[in-house]
């Protein structure tokens, strides 16, 4: 597995490199978003760890540019743990976030969980179909009426689980466990932001009726 570290602080890049190489990951570095974007275009990475506050191109701008060319899983690093900062990152296409300072165990748990999801193989149930939506689980490609759906890994997994359990209301806690696993250290409300993004992308793709419905007091479901 090859991971790109994007942070303008040399010491932080070296710390992340140390943690990751101890687990046998291959690591490349970028000092800013522009350098990261150029590396993403030229190379294949399995994951990007992205700082928010950087010169030249900050983390928010970097996500927007990277998402135009790649669906690489992204973990955001932020010194601010406010709900607004987290929502901003998730809304722009990040899959997860980690607040500085952090423990090595938490970083590695998030990295491993996201890599496991993005490389999971589901050969026994390769294609899901629902109301014109087709999800190929082995290639992790999605389409609506034969037009490609551009989804992050988390959005893809949310739609997959809701369609697999269609007719059943899934709580935020259930969705967290299905997608992130029981080791998830974030907040259940993270699901809400990803659901909002998913709905917007389905609407933009031409899905006329709401596919993902809110079940008040419980969570979400697909009819």
PDB file of N, CA and C in Angstrom, residues 3 10 12 28 33-34 46 48 57 64 69 71 74 86 96 116 128 143 154 165 173 177 183 185-186 190 218:
ATOM      1  N   UNK A   3       1.052   5.426   0.421  1.00  0.00           N
ATOM      2  CA  UNK A   3       0.337   6.533   1.056  1.00  0.00           C
ATOM      3  C   UNK A   3       1.068   7.845   0.799  1.00  0.00           C
ATOM      4  N   UNK A  10       7.753  19.952   8.204  1.00  0.00           N
ATOM      5  CA  UNK A  10       8.690  18.838   8.012  1.00  0.00           C
ATOM      6  C   UNK A  10       8.585  17.835   9.153  1.00  0.00           C
ATOM      7  N   UNK A  12       6.086  17.106  11.117  1.00  0.00           N
ATOM      8  CA  UNK A  12       4.853  16.320  11.050  1.00  0.00           C
ATOM      9  C   UNK A  12       4.953  15.257   9.965  1.00  0.00           C
ATOM     10  N   UNK A  28       5.167   8.549   0.317  1.00  0.00           N
ATOM     11  CA  UNK A  28       5.701   9.711  -0.385  1.00  0.00           C
ATOM     12  C   UNK A  28       5.176  10.965   0.300  1.00  0.00           C
ATOM     13  N   UNK A  33      -0.489  21.578  -1.276  1.00  0.00           N
ATOM     14  CA  UNK A  33      -1.535  20.977  -2.083  1.00  0.00           C
ATOM     15  C   UNK A  33      -1.209  20.890  -3.559  1.00  0.00           C
ATOM     16  N   UNK A  34      -0.530  21.899  -4.080  1.00  0.00           N
ATOM     17  CA  UNK A  34      -0.197  21.883  -5.507  1.00  0.00           C
ATOM     18  C   UNK A  34       0.743  20.729  -5.838  1.00  0.00           C
ATOM     19  N   UNK A  46      -2.810   4.680  -2.611  1.00  0.00           N
ATOM     20  CA  UNK A  46      -3.945   4.004  -1.989  1.00  0.00           C
ATOM     21  C   UNK A  46      -4.660   4.896  -0.987  1.00  0.00           C
ATOM     22  N   UNK A  48      -4.457   9.205   0.930  1.00  0.00           N
ATOM     23  CA  UNK A  48      -3.777  10.480   1.149  1.00  0.00           C
ATOM     24  C   UNK A  48      -4.118  10.995   2.537  1.00  0.00           C
ATOM     25  N   UNK A  57      -1.605  26.119  -1.640  1.00  0.00           N
ATOM     26  CA  UNK A  57      -2.929  25.537  -1.814  1.00  0.00           C
ATOM     27  C   UNK A  57      -3.277  24.791  -0.535  1.00  0.00           C
ATOM     28  N   UNK A  64     -10.796  19.727  -3.345  1.00  0.00           N
ATOM     29  CA  UNK A  64     -11.632  20.059  -4.501  1.00  0.00           C
ATOM     30  C   UNK A  64     -10.926  19.732  -5.819  1.00  0.00           C
ATOM     31  N   UNK A  69     -10.068  14.565 -10.318  1.00  0.00           N
ATOM     32  CA  UNK A  69      -9.288  13.592 -11.083  1.00  0.00           C
ATOM     33  C   UNK A  69      -9.130  12.244 -10.381  1.00  0.00           C
ATOM     34  N   UNK A  71     -10.510   9.429  -6.984  1.00  0.00           N
ATOM     35  CA  UNK A  71     -11.388   9.043  -5.879  1.00  0.00           C
ATOM     36  C   UNK A  71     -10.583   8.456  -4.729  1.00  0.00           C
ATOM     37  N   UNK A  74      -9.249   9.888   1.429  1.00  0.00           N
ATOM     38  CA  UNK A  74      -8.552  11.020   2.034  1.00  0.00           C
ATOM     39  C   UNK A  74      -8.880  11.115   3.521  1.00  0.00           C
ATOM     40  N   UNK A  86     -14.907  20.045  10.608  1.00  0.00           N
ATOM     41  CA  UNK A  86     -15.106  18.657  10.207  1.00  0.00           C
ATOM     42  C   UNK A  86     -16.104  18.558   9.054  1.00  0.00           C
ATOM     43  N   UNK A  96     -12.507  10.874   5.993  1.00  0.00           N
ATOM     44  CA  UNK A  96     -12.379  10.834   7.448  1.00  0.00           C
ATOM     45  C   UNK A  96     -11.547  12.034   7.879  1.00  0.00           C
ATOM     46  N   UNK A 116      -8.920  -0.857   4.321  1.00  0.00           N
ATOM     47  CA  UNK A 116      -9.661  -2.123   4.284  1.00  0.00           C
ATOM     48  C   UNK A 116     -10.952  -1.956   3.498  1.00  0.00           C
ATOM     49  N   UNK A 128     -25.003  -4.586  -7.314  1.00  0.00           N
ATOM     50  CA  UNK A 128     -26.280  -4.200  -6.706  1.00  0.00           C
ATOM     51  C   UNK A 128     -27.012  -3.294  -7.678  1.00  0.00           C
ATOM     52  N   UNK A 143     -23.077   3.740 -11.209  1.00  0.00           N
ATOM     53  CA  UNK A 143     -23.657   4.452 -12.338  1.00  0.00           C
ATOM     54  C   UNK A 143     -25.153   4.633 -12.110  1.00  0.00           C
ATOM     55  N   UNK A 154     -16.539   6.618   0.977  1.00  0.00           N
ATOM     56  CA  UNK A 154     -17.532   6.587   2.045  1.00  0.00           C
ATOM     57  C   UNK A 154     -18.940   6.708   1.488  1.00  0.00           C
ATOM     58  N   UNK A 165     -29.629  -3.234   2.519  1.00  0.00           N
ATOM     59  CA  UNK A 165     -30.596  -3.374   3.614  1.00  0.00           C
ATOM     60  C   UNK A 165     -31.891  -2.619   3.293  1.00  0.00           C
ATOM     61  N   UNK A 173     -25.508   4.577  14.331  1.00  0.00           N
ATOM     62  CA  UNK A 173     -24.576   3.645  14.961  1.00  0.00           C
ATOM     63  C   UNK A 173     -24.387   2.388  14.104  1.00  0.00           C
ATOM     64  N   UNK A 177     -20.841   1.203  12.215  1.00  0.00           N
ATOM     65  CA  UNK A 177     -20.240  -0.122  12.407  1.00  0.00           C
ATOM     66  C   UNK A 177     -20.089  -0.857  11.080  1.00  0.00           C
ATOM     67  N   UNK A 183     -14.067  -0.010  15.579  1.00  0.00           N
ATOM     68  CA  UNK A 183     -12.929   0.745  16.098  1.00  0.00           C
ATOM     69  C   UNK A 183     -13.030   2.230  15.780  1.00  0.00           C
ATOM     70  N   UNK A 185     -13.414   6.026  15.840  1.00  0.00           N
ATOM     71  CA  UNK A 185     -13.242   6.898  16.986  1.00  0.00           C
ATOM     72  C   UNK A 185     -13.872   8.267  16.776  1.00  0.00           C
ATOM     73  N   UNK A 186     -14.606   8.439  15.667  1.00  0.00           N
ATOM     74  CA  UNK A 186     -15.229   9.715  15.385  1.00  0.00           C
ATOM     75  C   UNK A 186     -16.619   9.817  15.978  1.00  0.00           C
ATOM     76  N   UNK A 190     -21.097  12.214  11.903  1.00  0.00           N
ATOM     77  CA  UNK A 190     -20.340  12.233  10.656  1.00  0.00           C
ATOM     78  C   UNK A 190     -21.173  11.649   9.522  1.00  0.00           C
ATOM     79  N   UNK A 218     -34.329   7.678  14.195  1.00  0.00           N
ATOM     80  CA  UNK A 218     -33.608   6.407  14.005  1.00  0.00           C
ATOM     81  C   UNK A 218     -32.376   6.614  13.136  1.00  0.00           C
TER      82      UNK A 218
END
